Amino acid sequence: MLIVFGKVFAIFIMIFIGFIANKIKILPNEAIPHITKLMLCITAPCMAISSIYSKTLSADVITATVQTMAGAVIFFTASTLFSALIVKIFKFKPSEDRGMYIVAITTVNSGFMGFPVTKAIFGGDIFYLMVMHNILLNLYMYGAVPPLLNIGAEAKIDPKRILKSMCNICVFAVIAGIIMLLAGIKPPAVLDDVIQSLSDATIPLSMLLVGMQLGSSNVKNILKNKYILLTNMTAMLVIPAITFLIVNQMDFLYTDVKVVMIFASAFPTAVAPVAIAEQEGKNSHTLAEIVSLTTFTSLVTIPVIAVFLMSYYY
């Protein structure tokens, strides 16, 4: 228990360092896009591909992979329906933003934030399954999010643009990793060392970046919007709790799969939908504020959930 708490504490110390560095202008707001590109285009793909090709293919790995990906499909479908119900019951306004709130609740940050946190706390096996879960998240974000954002509007969906959005370096890295896993291919030792070294840089980079993003947020203004507060509560508390209650009853699932499904549901709103909303001409500003608030909330909820999962399942 103390080991897990220590790992969680170390991660959030890095976030705090990023926060302070942003406030005192060592890492100003102008540095955020550059560090984001460094992580998303270099270190995170290395982390993703190495987590896959380093596995040994076995019946258990195949079963766990199938269970995780099937569970992710069910999660995103069910959470979308549940979020739509919440938005309707509480009559979110304006009505043209209802799709945006649904997206804010359902798009979990299991990649950008989930990858490093999961690997640092739970290790390689759970992290591999989180990568598999993230494949479905990407399909959901670039396939389902544009039409969800346009709920109530007469906007046409451009399949070519959606497909282009899916073609990013992280996705290619995952595909390459799966091919290497299935073919039993391992990179030369020198190349593997380079990939692993770059992979290891993802955790401190991403946590510093989260801190920088929080440092540039105006929390006081965000807290004045009751719909943002309700979205935050639903995404960060209600959905993870419901996910645990349901998944915990599924005795046929591997323990690692249960942990991934529950832990993935606990992450804050993903950053990518903000760019998608901007592209679709929707309320990207409010969505960005939700990202900030859910990320702040996760500083409390993720450590608690991580310690709980470790003590409950292991």
PDB file of C-alpha atoms in Angstrom:
ATOM      1  CA  MET A   1       0.000   0.000   0.000  1.00  0.00           C
ATOM      2  CA  LEU A   2       2.787   2.433   0.914  1.00  0.00           C
ATOM      3  CA  ILE A   3       4.606   1.607  -2.335  1.00  0.00           C
ATOM      4  CA  VAL A   4       1.501   2.432  -4.394  1.00  0.00           C
ATOM      5  CA  PHE A   5       0.905   5.635  -2.458  1.00  0.00           C
ATOM      6  CA  GLY A   6       4.541   6.595  -2.990  1.00  0.00           C
ATOM      7  CA  LYS A   7       4.233   6.114  -6.761  1.00  0.00           C
ATOM      8  CA  VAL A   8       1.030   8.159  -6.902  1.00  0.00           C
ATOM      9  CA  PHE A   9       2.554  10.881  -4.737  1.00  0.00           C
ATOM     10  CA  ALA A  10       5.652  11.063  -6.972  1.00  0.00           C
ATOM     11  CA  ILE A  11       3.482  11.527 -10.069  1.00  0.00           C
ATOM     12  CA  PHE A  12       1.555  14.407  -8.581  1.00  0.00           C
ATOM     13  CA  ILE A  13       4.715  16.073  -7.277  1.00  0.00           C
ATOM     14  CA  MET A  14       5.734  16.273 -10.955  1.00  0.00           C
ATOM     15  CA  ILE A  15       2.379  17.883 -11.773  1.00  0.00           C
ATOM     16  CA  PHE A  16       2.937  20.413  -8.984  1.00  0.00           C
ATOM     17  CA  ILE A  17       6.423  21.205 -10.341  1.00  0.00           C
ATOM     18  CA  GLY A  18       4.886  21.831 -13.791  1.00  0.00           C
ATOM     19  CA  PHE A  19       2.238  24.057 -12.184  1.00  0.00           C
ATOM     20  CA  ILE A  20       4.845  26.154 -10.344  1.00  0.00           C
ATOM     21  CA  ALA A  21       7.124  26.272 -13.406  1.00  0.00           C
ATOM     22  CA  ASN A  22       4.234  27.707 -15.420  1.00  0.00           C
ATOM     23  CA  LYS A  23       3.318  30.265 -12.765  1.00  0.00           C
ATOM     24  CA  ILE A  24       6.887  31.601 -12.484  1.00  0.00           C
ATOM     25  CA  LYS A  25       7.329  31.488 -16.291  1.00  0.00           C
ATOM     26  CA  ILE A  26      10.115  28.892 -16.395  1.00  0.00           C
ATOM     27  CA  LEU A  27       7.726  26.901 -18.597  1.00  0.00           C
ATOM     28  CA  PRO A  28       5.315  29.563 -19.930  1.00  0.00           C
ATOM     29  CA  ASN A  29       2.103  28.942 -21.842  1.00  0.00           C
ATOM     30  CA  GLU A  30       4.012  29.301 -25.116  1.00  0.00           C
ATOM     31  CA  ALA A  31       5.944  26.119 -24.287  1.00  0.00           C
ATOM     32  CA  ILE A  32       2.793  23.985 -23.944  1.00  0.00           C
ATOM     33  CA  PRO A  33       2.223  23.221 -27.671  1.00  0.00           C
ATOM     34  CA  HIS A  34       5.898  22.346 -28.191  1.00  0.00           C
ATOM     35  CA  ILE A  35       6.058  19.945 -25.237  1.00  0.00           C
ATOM     36  CA  THR A  36       2.714  18.474 -26.323  1.00  0.00           C
ATOM     37  CA  LYS A  37       4.095  17.725 -29.797  1.00  0.00           C
ATOM     38  CA  LEU A  38       7.263  16.229 -28.311  1.00  0.00           C
ATOM     39  CA  MET A  39       5.195  13.880 -26.190  1.00  0.00           C
ATOM     40  CA  LEU A  40       2.473  12.957 -28.679  1.00  0.00           C
ATOM     41  CA  CYS A  41       4.784  12.579 -31.679  1.00  0.00           C
ATOM     42  CA  ILE A  42       7.879  10.996 -30.096  1.00  0.00           C
ATOM     43  CA  THR A  43       7.800   9.738 -26.501  1.00  0.00           C
ATOM     44  CA  ALA A  44       4.182   8.471 -26.236  1.00  0.00           C
ATOM     45  CA  PRO A  45       4.380   6.443 -29.492  1.00  0.00           C
ATOM     46  CA  CYS A  46       7.594   4.862 -28.165  1.00  0.00           C
ATOM     47  CA  MET A  47       5.809   3.989 -24.929  1.00  0.00           C
ATOM     48  CA  ALA A  48       2.848   2.510 -26.817  1.00  0.00           C
ATOM     49  CA  ILE A  49       4.826   0.386 -29.278  1.00  0.00           C
ATOM     50  CA  SER A  50       7.266  -0.928 -26.655  1.00  0.00           C
ATOM     51  CA  SER A  51       4.429  -1.958 -24.345  1.00  0.00           C
ATOM     52  CA  ILE A  52       3.028  -4.168 -27.112  1.00  0.00           C
ATOM     53  CA  TYR A  53       6.065  -5.779 -28.760  1.00  0.00           C
ATOM     54  CA  SER A  54       7.603  -6.544 -25.361  1.00  0.00           C
ATOM     55  CA  LYS A  55       4.667  -8.858 -24.558  1.00  0.00           C
ATOM     56  CA  THR A  56       4.792 -12.592 -25.226  1.00  0.00           C
ATOM     57  CA  LEU A  57       1.729 -13.750 -27.121  1.00  0.00           C
ATOM     58  CA  SER A  58      -0.249 -16.338 -25.169  1.00  0.00           C
ATOM     59  CA  ALA A  59      -3.830 -17.505 -24.716  1.00  0.00           C
ATOM     60  CA  ASP A  60      -4.173 -15.353 -21.589  1.00  0.00           C
ATOM     61  CA  VAL A  61      -2.873 -12.245 -23.382  1.00  0.00           C
ATOM     62  CA  ILE A  62      -5.283 -12.791 -26.284  1.00  0.00           C
ATOM     63  CA  THR A  63      -8.242 -13.344 -23.945  1.00  0.00           C
ATOM     64  CA  ALA A  64      -7.411 -10.286 -21.835  1.00  0.00           C
ATOM     65  CA  THR A  65      -7.003  -8.172 -24.983  1.00  0.00           C
ATOM     66  CA  VAL A  66     -10.370  -9.254 -26.398  1.00  0.00           C
ATOM     67  CA  GLN A  67     -12.094  -8.704 -23.043  1.00  0.00           C
ATOM     68  CA  THR A  68     -10.587  -5.215 -22.713  1.00  0.00           C
ATOM     69  CA  MET A  69     -11.508  -4.089 -26.217  1.00  0.00           C
ATOM     70  CA  ALA A  70     -15.029  -5.523 -25.989  1.00  0.00           C
ATOM     71  CA  GLY A  71     -15.421  -3.881 -22.588  1.00  0.00           C
ATOM     72  CA  ALA A  72     -14.285  -0.548 -24.027  1.00  0.00           C
ATOM     73  CA  VAL A  73     -16.936  -0.740 -26.761  1.00  0.00           C
ATOM     74  CA  ILE A  74     -19.620  -1.391 -24.136  1.00  0.00           C
ATOM     75  CA  PHE A  75     -18.259   1.367 -21.882  1.00  0.00           C
ATOM     76  CA  PHE A  76     -18.311   4.087 -24.539  1.00  0.00           C
ATOM     77  CA  THR A  77     -21.750   3.033 -25.767  1.00  0.00           C
ATOM     78  CA  ALA A  78     -23.286   2.879 -22.282  1.00  0.00           C
ATOM     79  CA  SER A  79     -21.601   6.063 -21.022  1.00  0.00           C
ATOM     80  CA  THR A  80     -22.820   7.977 -24.079  1.00  0.00           C
ATOM     81  CA  LEU A  81     -26.416   6.883 -23.474  1.00  0.00           C
ATOM     82  CA  PHE A  82     -26.134   7.626 -19.748  1.00  0.00           C
ATOM     83  CA  SER A  83     -24.609  11.065 -20.409  1.00  0.00           C
ATOM     84  CA  ALA A  84     -27.353  11.903 -22.893  1.00  0.00           C
ATOM     85  CA  LEU A  85     -29.896  11.000 -20.203  1.00  0.00           C
ATOM     86  CA  ILE A  86     -28.181  13.233 -17.619  1.00  0.00           C
ATOM     87  CA  VAL A  87     -28.029  16.145 -20.062  1.00  0.00           C
ATOM     88  CA  LYS A  88     -31.724  15.711 -20.870  1.00  0.00           C
ATOM     89  CA  ILE A  89     -32.915  15.291 -17.258  1.00  0.00           C
ATOM     90  CA  PHE A  90     -31.060  18.374 -16.011  1.00  0.00           C
ATOM     91  CA  LYS A  91     -31.930  20.379 -19.151  1.00  0.00           C
ATOM     92  CA  PHE A  92     -28.442  21.601 -19.958  1.00  0.00           C
ATOM     93  CA  LYS A  93     -28.405  25.003 -21.658  1.00  0.00           C
ATOM     94  CA  PRO A  94     -27.920  26.216 -24.281  1.00  0.00           C
ATOM     95  CA  SER A  95     -29.413  23.243 -26.118  1.00  0.00           C
ATOM     96  CA  GLU A  96     -26.831  23.431 -28.914  1.00  0.00           C
ATOM     97  CA  ASP A  97     -24.117  22.642 -26.328  1.00  0.00           C
ATOM     98  CA  ARG A  98     -25.722  19.425 -25.102  1.00  0.00           C
ATOM     99  CA  GLY A  99     -23.665  17.275 -27.437  1.00  0.00           C
ATOM    100  CA  MET A 100     -20.527  19.007 -26.174  1.00  0.00           C
ATOM    101  CA  TYR A 101     -21.388  18.094 -22.572  1.00  0.00           C
ATOM    102  CA  ILE A 102     -21.987  14.465 -23.579  1.00  0.00           C
ATOM    103  CA  VAL A 103     -18.555  14.410 -25.200  1.00  0.00           C
ATOM    104  CA  ALA A 104     -16.985  15.984 -22.097  1.00  0.00           C
ATOM    105  CA  ILE A 105     -18.381  13.229 -19.878  1.00  0.00           C
ATOM    106  CA  THR A 106     -17.519  10.278 -22.104  1.00  0.00           C
ATOM    107  CA  THR A 107     -14.071  11.020 -23.586  1.00  0.00           C
ATOM    108  CA  VAL A 108     -11.679   9.874 -20.865  1.00  0.00           C
ATOM    109  CA  ASN A 109      -8.025  10.904 -20.989  1.00  0.00           C
ATOM    110  CA  SER A 110      -6.758   7.310 -20.835  1.00  0.00           C
ATOM    111  CA  GLY A 111      -3.991   8.036 -23.350  1.00  0.00           C
ATOM    112  CA  PHE A 112      -2.210  11.345 -22.741  1.00  0.00           C
ATOM    113  CA  MET A 113      -2.641  11.101 -18.955  1.00  0.00           C
ATOM    114  CA  GLY A 114      -3.632   7.456 -18.636  1.00  0.00           C
ATOM    115  CA  PHE A 115      -0.542   5.925 -20.227  1.00  0.00           C
ATOM    116  CA  PRO A 116       2.115   7.363 -17.903  1.00  0.00           C
ATOM    117  CA  VAL A 117       0.000   7.168 -14.737  1.00  0.00           C
ATOM    118  CA  THR A 118      -1.008   3.558 -15.407  1.00  0.00           C
ATOM    119  CA  LYS A 119       2.521   2.437 -16.208  1.00  0.00           C
ATOM    120  CA  ALA A 120       3.970   4.175 -13.161  1.00  0.00           C
ATOM    121  CA  ILE A 121       1.399   2.762 -10.733  1.00  0.00           C
ATOM    122  CA  PHE A 122       0.371  -0.637 -12.100  1.00  0.00           C
ATOM    123  CA  GLY A 123       3.270  -1.669 -14.340  1.00  0.00           C
ATOM    124  CA  GLY A 124       3.589  -3.154 -17.820  1.00  0.00           C
ATOM    125  CA  ASP A 125       0.770  -5.736 -17.928  1.00  0.00           C
ATOM    126  CA  ILE A 126      -1.983  -3.302 -16.948  1.00  0.00           C
ATOM    127  CA  PHE A 127      -0.428  -0.614 -19.121  1.00  0.00           C
ATOM    128  CA  TYR A 128      -0.562  -2.903 -22.181  1.00  0.00           C
ATOM    129  CA  LEU A 129      -4.301  -3.368 -21.646  1.00  0.00           C
ATOM    130  CA  MET A 130      -4.737   0.395 -21.217  1.00  0.00           C
ATOM    131  CA  VAL A 131      -3.140   0.831 -24.651  1.00  0.00           C
ATOM    132  CA  MET A 132      -5.686  -1.635 -26.081  1.00  0.00           C
ATOM    133  CA  HIS A 133      -8.499   0.300 -24.380  1.00  0.00           C
ATOM    134  CA  ASN A 134      -7.120   3.492 -25.897  1.00  0.00           C
ATOM    135  CA  ILE A 135      -7.494   2.089 -29.433  1.00  0.00           C
ATOM    136  CA  LEU A 136     -11.266   2.115 -28.941  1.00  0.00           C
ATOM    137  CA  LEU A 137     -11.082   5.576 -27.385  1.00  0.00           C
ATOM    138  CA  ASN A 138      -9.436   6.893 -30.557  1.00  0.00           C
ATOM    139  CA  LEU A 139     -12.116   5.283 -32.728  1.00  0.00           C
ATOM    140  CA  TYR A 140     -14.761   6.834 -30.488  1.00  0.00           C
ATOM    141  CA  MET A 141     -13.171  10.294 -30.432  1.00  0.00           C
ATOM    142  CA  TYR A 142     -12.655  10.630 -34.170  1.00  0.00           C
ATOM    143  CA  GLY A 143     -15.676   8.598 -35.273  1.00  0.00           C
ATOM    144  CA  ALA A 144     -18.454   9.348 -32.762  1.00  0.00           C
ATOM    145  CA  VAL A 145     -17.462  12.717 -31.276  1.00  0.00           C
ATOM    146  CA  PRO A 146     -18.059  14.863 -34.430  1.00  0.00           C
ATOM    147  CA  PRO A 147     -21.687  13.712 -34.830  1.00  0.00           C
ATOM    148  CA  LEU A 148     -22.249  13.974 -31.062  1.00  0.00           C
ATOM    149  CA  LEU A 149     -21.020  17.572 -31.092  1.00  0.00           C
ATOM    150  CA  ASN A 150     -23.509  18.316 -33.864  1.00  0.00           C
ATOM    151  CA  ILE A 151     -26.556  17.037 -31.982  1.00  0.00           C
ATOM    152  CA  GLY A 152     -29.379  19.456 -32.764  1.00  0.00           C
ATOM    153  CA  ALA A 153     -27.522  20.987 -35.699  1.00  0.00           C
ATOM    154  CA  GLU A 154     -27.785  20.375 -39.417  1.00  0.00           C
ATOM    155  CA  ALA A 155     -24.099  19.788 -39.960  1.00  0.00           C
ATOM    156  CA  LYS A 156     -22.735  17.242 -42.395  1.00  0.00           C
ATOM    157  CA  ILE A 157     -20.136  14.745 -41.222  1.00  0.00           C
ATOM    158  CA  ASP A 158     -17.050  14.486 -43.421  1.00  0.00           C
ATOM    159  CA  PRO A 159     -15.807  10.839 -43.387  1.00  0.00           C
ATOM    160  CA  LYS A 160     -12.510  11.836 -45.025  1.00  0.00           C
ATOM    161  CA  ARG A 161     -11.761  14.352 -42.291  1.00  0.00           C
ATOM    162  CA  ILE A 162     -12.608  11.788 -39.598  1.00  0.00           C
ATOM    163  CA  LEU A 163     -10.325   9.200 -41.213  1.00  0.00           C
ATOM    164  CA  LYS A 164      -7.538  11.771 -41.497  1.00  0.00           C
ATOM    165  CA  SER A 165      -7.872  12.582 -37.786  1.00  0.00           C
ATOM    166  CA  MET A 166      -7.471   8.893 -36.936  1.00  0.00           C
ATOM    167  CA  CYS A 167      -4.189   8.739 -38.845  1.00  0.00           C
ATOM    168  CA  ASN A 168      -1.788   9.934 -36.160  1.00  0.00           C
ATOM    169  CA  ILE A 169       1.600   8.725 -34.963  1.00  0.00           C
ATOM    170  CA  CYS A 170       0.287   7.059 -31.794  1.00  0.00           C
ATOM    171  CA  VAL A 171      -2.213   4.998 -33.791  1.00  0.00           C
ATOM    172  CA  PHE A 172       0.495   3.967 -36.262  1.00  0.00           C
ATOM    173  CA  ALA A 173       2.758   2.997 -33.342  1.00  0.00           C
ATOM    174  CA  VAL A 174       0.034   0.792 -31.859  1.00  0.00           C
ATOM    175  CA  ILE A 175      -0.589  -0.884 -35.230  1.00  0.00           C
ATOM    176  CA  ALA A 176       3.148  -1.479 -35.687  1.00  0.00           C
ATOM    177  CA  GLY A 177       3.371  -2.904 -32.169  1.00  0.00           C
ATOM    178  CA  ILE A 178       0.484  -5.308 -32.796  1.00  0.00           C
ATOM    179  CA  ILE A 179       2.071  -6.506 -36.054  1.00  0.00           C
ATOM    180  CA  MET A 180       5.384  -7.080 -34.253  1.00  0.00           C
ATOM    181  CA  LEU A 181       3.610  -8.941 -31.439  1.00  0.00           C
ATOM    182  CA  LEU A 182       1.722 -11.222 -33.832  1.00  0.00           C
ATOM    183  CA  ALA A 183       4.821 -11.855 -35.968  1.00  0.00           C
ATOM    184  CA  GLY A 184       7.106 -12.362 -32.981  1.00  0.00           C
ATOM    185  CA  ILE A 185       9.414  -9.551 -34.116  1.00  0.00           C
ATOM    186  CA  LYS A 186      11.700  -7.811 -31.634  1.00  0.00           C
ATOM    187  CA  PRO A 187      13.809  -4.741 -32.523  1.00  0.00           C
ATOM    188  CA  PRO A 188      17.622  -4.913 -32.282  1.00  0.00           C
ATOM    189  CA  ALA A 189      18.949  -4.301 -28.762  1.00  0.00           C
ATOM    190  CA  VAL A 190      20.334  -0.854 -29.618  1.00  0.00           C
ATOM    191  CA  LEU A 191      17.036   0.313 -31.146  1.00  0.00           C
ATOM    192  CA  ASP A 192      15.099  -1.188 -28.241  1.00  0.00           C
ATOM    193  CA  ASP A 193      17.251   0.788 -25.784  1.00  0.00           C
ATOM    194  CA  VAL A 194      16.512   4.015 -27.674  1.00  0.00           C
ATOM    195  CA  ILE A 195      12.771   3.295 -27.744  1.00  0.00           C
ATOM    196  CA  GLN A 196      12.700   2.404 -24.043  1.00  0.00           C
ATOM    197  CA  SER A 197      14.671   5.533 -23.092  1.00  0.00           C
ATOM    198  CA  LEU A 198      12.298   7.791 -25.032  1.00  0.00           C
ATOM    199  CA  SER A 199       9.367   5.863 -23.570  1.00  0.00           C
ATOM    200  CA  ASP A 200      10.598   6.541 -20.034  1.00  0.00           C
ATOM    201  CA  ALA A 201      10.582  10.285 -20.752  1.00  0.00           C
ATOM    202  CA  THR A 202       6.798  10.234 -21.284  1.00  0.00           C
ATOM    203  CA  ILE A 203       5.881  10.086 -17.598  1.00  0.00           C
ATOM    204  CA  PRO A 204       7.763  13.199 -16.401  1.00  0.00           C
ATOM    205  CA  LEU A 205       6.986  15.105 -19.615  1.00  0.00           C
ATOM    206  CA  SER A 206       3.252  14.443 -19.478  1.00  0.00           C
ATOM    207  CA  MET A 207       2.950  15.211 -15.774  1.00  0.00           C
ATOM    208  CA  LEU A 208       4.866  18.484 -16.171  1.00  0.00           C
ATOM    209  CA  LEU A 209       2.565  19.320 -19.080  1.00  0.00           C
ATOM    210  CA  VAL A 210      -0.579  18.641 -17.033  1.00  0.00           C
ATOM    211  CA  GLY A 211       0.780  20.972 -14.353  1.00  0.00           C
ATOM    212  CA  MET A 212       1.505  23.659 -16.944  1.00  0.00           C
ATOM    213  CA  GLN A 213      -2.029  23.391 -18.341  1.00  0.00           C
ATOM    214  CA  LEU A 214      -3.517  23.706 -14.860  1.00  0.00           C
ATOM    215  CA  GLY A 215      -1.298  26.709 -14.180  1.00  0.00           C
ATOM    216  CA  SER A 216      -2.779  28.510 -17.183  1.00  0.00           C
ATOM    217  CA  SER A 217      -6.413  27.839 -16.139  1.00  0.00           C
ATOM    218  CA  ASN A 218      -8.783  30.266 -14.399  1.00  0.00           C
ATOM    219  CA  VAL A 219     -10.552  27.977 -11.936  1.00  0.00           C
ATOM    220  CA  LYS A 220     -12.623  30.734 -10.281  1.00  0.00           C
ATOM    221  CA  ASN A 221     -14.473  31.518 -13.512  1.00  0.00           C
ATOM    222  CA  ILE A 222     -14.981  27.829 -14.289  1.00  0.00           C
ATOM    223  CA  LEU A 223     -16.663  27.179 -10.918  1.00  0.00           C
ATOM    224  CA  LYS A 224     -19.410  29.711 -11.719  1.00  0.00           C
ATOM    225  CA  ASN A 225     -20.966  27.464 -14.397  1.00  0.00           C
ATOM    226  CA  LYS A 226     -23.362  24.940 -12.805  1.00  0.00           C
ATOM    227  CA  TYR A 227     -23.435  22.762 -15.924  1.00  0.00           C
ATOM    228  CA  ILE A 228     -19.650  22.433 -15.854  1.00  0.00           C
ATOM    229  CA  LEU A 229     -19.838  21.436 -12.173  1.00  0.00           C
ATOM    230  CA  LEU A 230     -22.500  18.821 -12.911  1.00  0.00           C
ATOM    231  CA  THR A 231     -20.461  17.495 -15.830  1.00  0.00           C
ATOM    232  CA  ASN A 232     -17.410  17.267 -13.585  1.00  0.00           C
ATOM    233  CA  MET A 233     -19.305  15.329 -10.911  1.00  0.00           C
ATOM    234  CA  THR A 234     -20.808  12.924 -13.450  1.00  0.00           C
ATOM    235  CA  ALA A 235     -17.523  12.257 -15.239  1.00  0.00           C
ATOM    236  CA  MET A 236     -15.240  12.017 -12.215  1.00  0.00           C
ATOM    237  CA  LEU A 237     -17.475  10.392  -9.595  1.00  0.00           C
ATOM    238  CA  VAL A 238     -20.706   8.917 -10.927  1.00  0.00           C
ATOM    239  CA  ILE A 239     -19.429   7.051 -14.000  1.00  0.00           C
ATOM    240  CA  PRO A 240     -16.369   5.519 -12.258  1.00  0.00           C
ATOM    241  CA  ALA A 241     -18.608   4.373  -9.379  1.00  0.00           C
ATOM    242  CA  ILE A 242     -21.162   2.799 -11.729  1.00  0.00           C
ATOM    243  CA  THR A 243     -18.369   1.185 -13.763  1.00  0.00           C
ATOM    244  CA  PHE A 244     -16.928  -0.397 -10.615  1.00  0.00           C
ATOM    245  CA  LEU A 245     -20.312  -1.690  -9.430  1.00  0.00           C
ATOM    246  CA  ILE A 246     -20.998  -3.344 -12.795  1.00  0.00           C
ATOM    247  CA  VAL A 247     -17.516  -4.624 -13.690  1.00  0.00           C
ATOM    248  CA  ASN A 248     -16.905  -6.005 -10.204  1.00  0.00           C
ATOM    249  CA  GLN A 249     -19.844  -8.396 -10.658  1.00  0.00           C
ATOM    250  CA  MET A 250     -18.419  -9.880 -13.871  1.00  0.00           C
ATOM    251  CA  ASP A 251     -16.534 -12.870 -12.474  1.00  0.00           C
ATOM    252  CA  PHE A 252     -15.600 -14.109 -15.964  1.00  0.00           C
ATOM    253  CA  LEU A 253     -13.326 -11.103 -16.515  1.00  0.00           C
ATOM    254  CA  TYR A 254      -9.625 -11.294 -15.703  1.00  0.00           C
ATOM    255  CA  THR A 255      -8.678  -9.176 -12.688  1.00  0.00           C
ATOM    256  CA  ASP A 256      -6.329  -7.039 -14.796  1.00  0.00           C
ATOM    257  CA  VAL A 257      -9.169  -6.332 -17.238  1.00  0.00           C
ATOM    258  CA  LYS A 258     -11.449  -5.250 -14.388  1.00  0.00           C
ATOM    259  CA  VAL A 259      -8.785  -2.875 -13.095  1.00  0.00           C
ATOM    260  CA  VAL A 260      -8.220  -1.336 -16.542  1.00  0.00           C
ATOM    261  CA  MET A 261     -11.935  -0.835 -17.188  1.00  0.00           C
ATOM    262  CA  ILE A 262     -12.465   0.870 -13.828  1.00  0.00           C
ATOM    263  CA  PHE A 263      -9.253   2.908 -13.847  1.00  0.00           C
ATOM    264  CA  ALA A 264      -9.777   4.118 -17.431  1.00  0.00           C
ATOM    265  CA  SER A 265     -13.225   5.448 -16.489  1.00  0.00           C
ATOM    266  CA  ALA A 266     -11.673   7.588 -13.745  1.00  0.00           C
ATOM    267  CA  PHE A 267      -9.500   9.793 -15.946  1.00  0.00           C
ATOM    268  CA  PRO A 268     -10.438  13.409 -16.729  1.00  0.00           C
ATOM    269  CA  THR A 269     -11.867  14.664 -20.000  1.00  0.00           C
ATOM    270  CA  ALA A 270      -9.495  14.172 -22.931  1.00  0.00           C
ATOM    271  CA  VAL A 271      -7.854  17.144 -24.624  1.00  0.00           C
ATOM    272  CA  ALA A 272      -8.349  16.048 -28.256  1.00  0.00           C
ATOM    273  CA  PRO A 273     -12.134  16.757 -28.349  1.00  0.00           C
ATOM    274  CA  VAL A 274     -11.356  20.452 -27.733  1.00  0.00           C
ATOM    275  CA  ALA A 275      -9.590  20.586 -31.096  1.00  0.00           C
ATOM    276  CA  ILE A 276     -12.403  18.587 -32.711  1.00  0.00           C
ATOM    277  CA  ALA A 277     -14.986  21.005 -31.283  1.00  0.00           C
ATOM    278  CA  GLU A 278     -12.987  23.939 -32.653  1.00  0.00           C
ATOM    279  CA  GLN A 279     -12.908  22.238 -36.041  1.00  0.00           C
ATOM    280  CA  GLU A 280     -16.670  21.653 -35.943  1.00  0.00           C
ATOM    281  CA  GLY A 281     -17.373  25.247 -34.912  1.00  0.00           C
ATOM    282  CA  LYS A 282     -18.739  24.221 -31.509  1.00  0.00           C
ATOM    283  CA  ASN A 283     -18.190  25.555 -27.993  1.00  0.00           C
ATOM    284  CA  SER A 284     -14.539  24.558 -27.609  1.00  0.00           C
ATOM    285  CA  HIS A 285     -13.952  27.190 -24.900  1.00  0.00           C
ATOM    286  CA  THR A 286     -16.354  25.605 -22.406  1.00  0.00           C
ATOM    287  CA  LEU A 287     -15.048  22.153 -23.304  1.00  0.00           C
ATOM    288  CA  ALA A 288     -11.501  23.344 -22.525  1.00  0.00           C
ATOM    289  CA  GLU A 289     -12.729  24.640 -19.155  1.00  0.00           C
ATOM    290  CA  ILE A 290     -14.222  21.219 -18.399  1.00  0.00           C
ATOM    291  CA  VAL A 291     -10.889  19.604 -19.274  1.00  0.00           C
ATOM    292  CA  SER A 292      -9.191  21.890 -16.743  1.00  0.00           C
ATOM    293  CA  LEU A 293     -11.711  21.269 -13.952  1.00  0.00           C
ATOM    294  CA  THR A 294     -11.818  17.486 -14.401  1.00  0.00           C
ATOM    295  CA  THR A 295      -8.015  17.435 -14.443  1.00  0.00           C
ATOM    296  CA  PHE A 296      -7.931  19.392 -11.184  1.00  0.00           C
ATOM    297  CA  THR A 297     -10.462  16.969  -9.695  1.00  0.00           C
ATOM    298  CA  SER A 298      -8.408  13.978 -10.839  1.00  0.00           C
ATOM    299  CA  LEU A 299      -5.535  15.128  -8.619  1.00  0.00           C
ATOM    300  CA  VAL A 300      -7.697  13.891  -5.741  1.00  0.00           C
ATOM    301  CA  THR A 301      -9.747  11.094  -7.302  1.00  0.00           C
ATOM    302  CA  ILE A 302      -7.042   9.213  -9.230  1.00  0.00           C
ATOM    303  CA  PRO A 303      -4.764   8.620  -6.218  1.00  0.00           C
ATOM    304  CA  VAL A 304      -7.749   7.455  -4.153  1.00  0.00           C
ATOM    305  CA  ILE A 305      -9.020   5.128  -6.889  1.00  0.00           C
ATOM    306  CA  ALA A 306      -5.527   3.764  -7.635  1.00  0.00           C
ATOM    307  CA  VAL A 307      -4.886   2.891  -3.989  1.00  0.00           C
ATOM    308  CA  PHE A 308      -8.373   1.381  -3.693  1.00  0.00           C
ATOM    309  CA  LEU A 309      -7.946  -0.807  -6.788  1.00  0.00           C
ATOM    310  CA  MET A 310      -4.540  -2.060  -5.654  1.00  0.00           C
ATOM    311  CA  SER A 311      -5.816  -2.946  -2.185  1.00  0.00           C
ATOM    312  CA  TYR A 312      -9.132  -4.409  -3.389  1.00  0.00           C
ATOM    313  CA  TYR A 313      -7.917  -6.550  -6.298  1.00  0.00           C
ATOM    314  CA  TYR A 314      -4.305  -7.315  -5.408  1.00  0.00           C
TER     315      TYR A 314
END
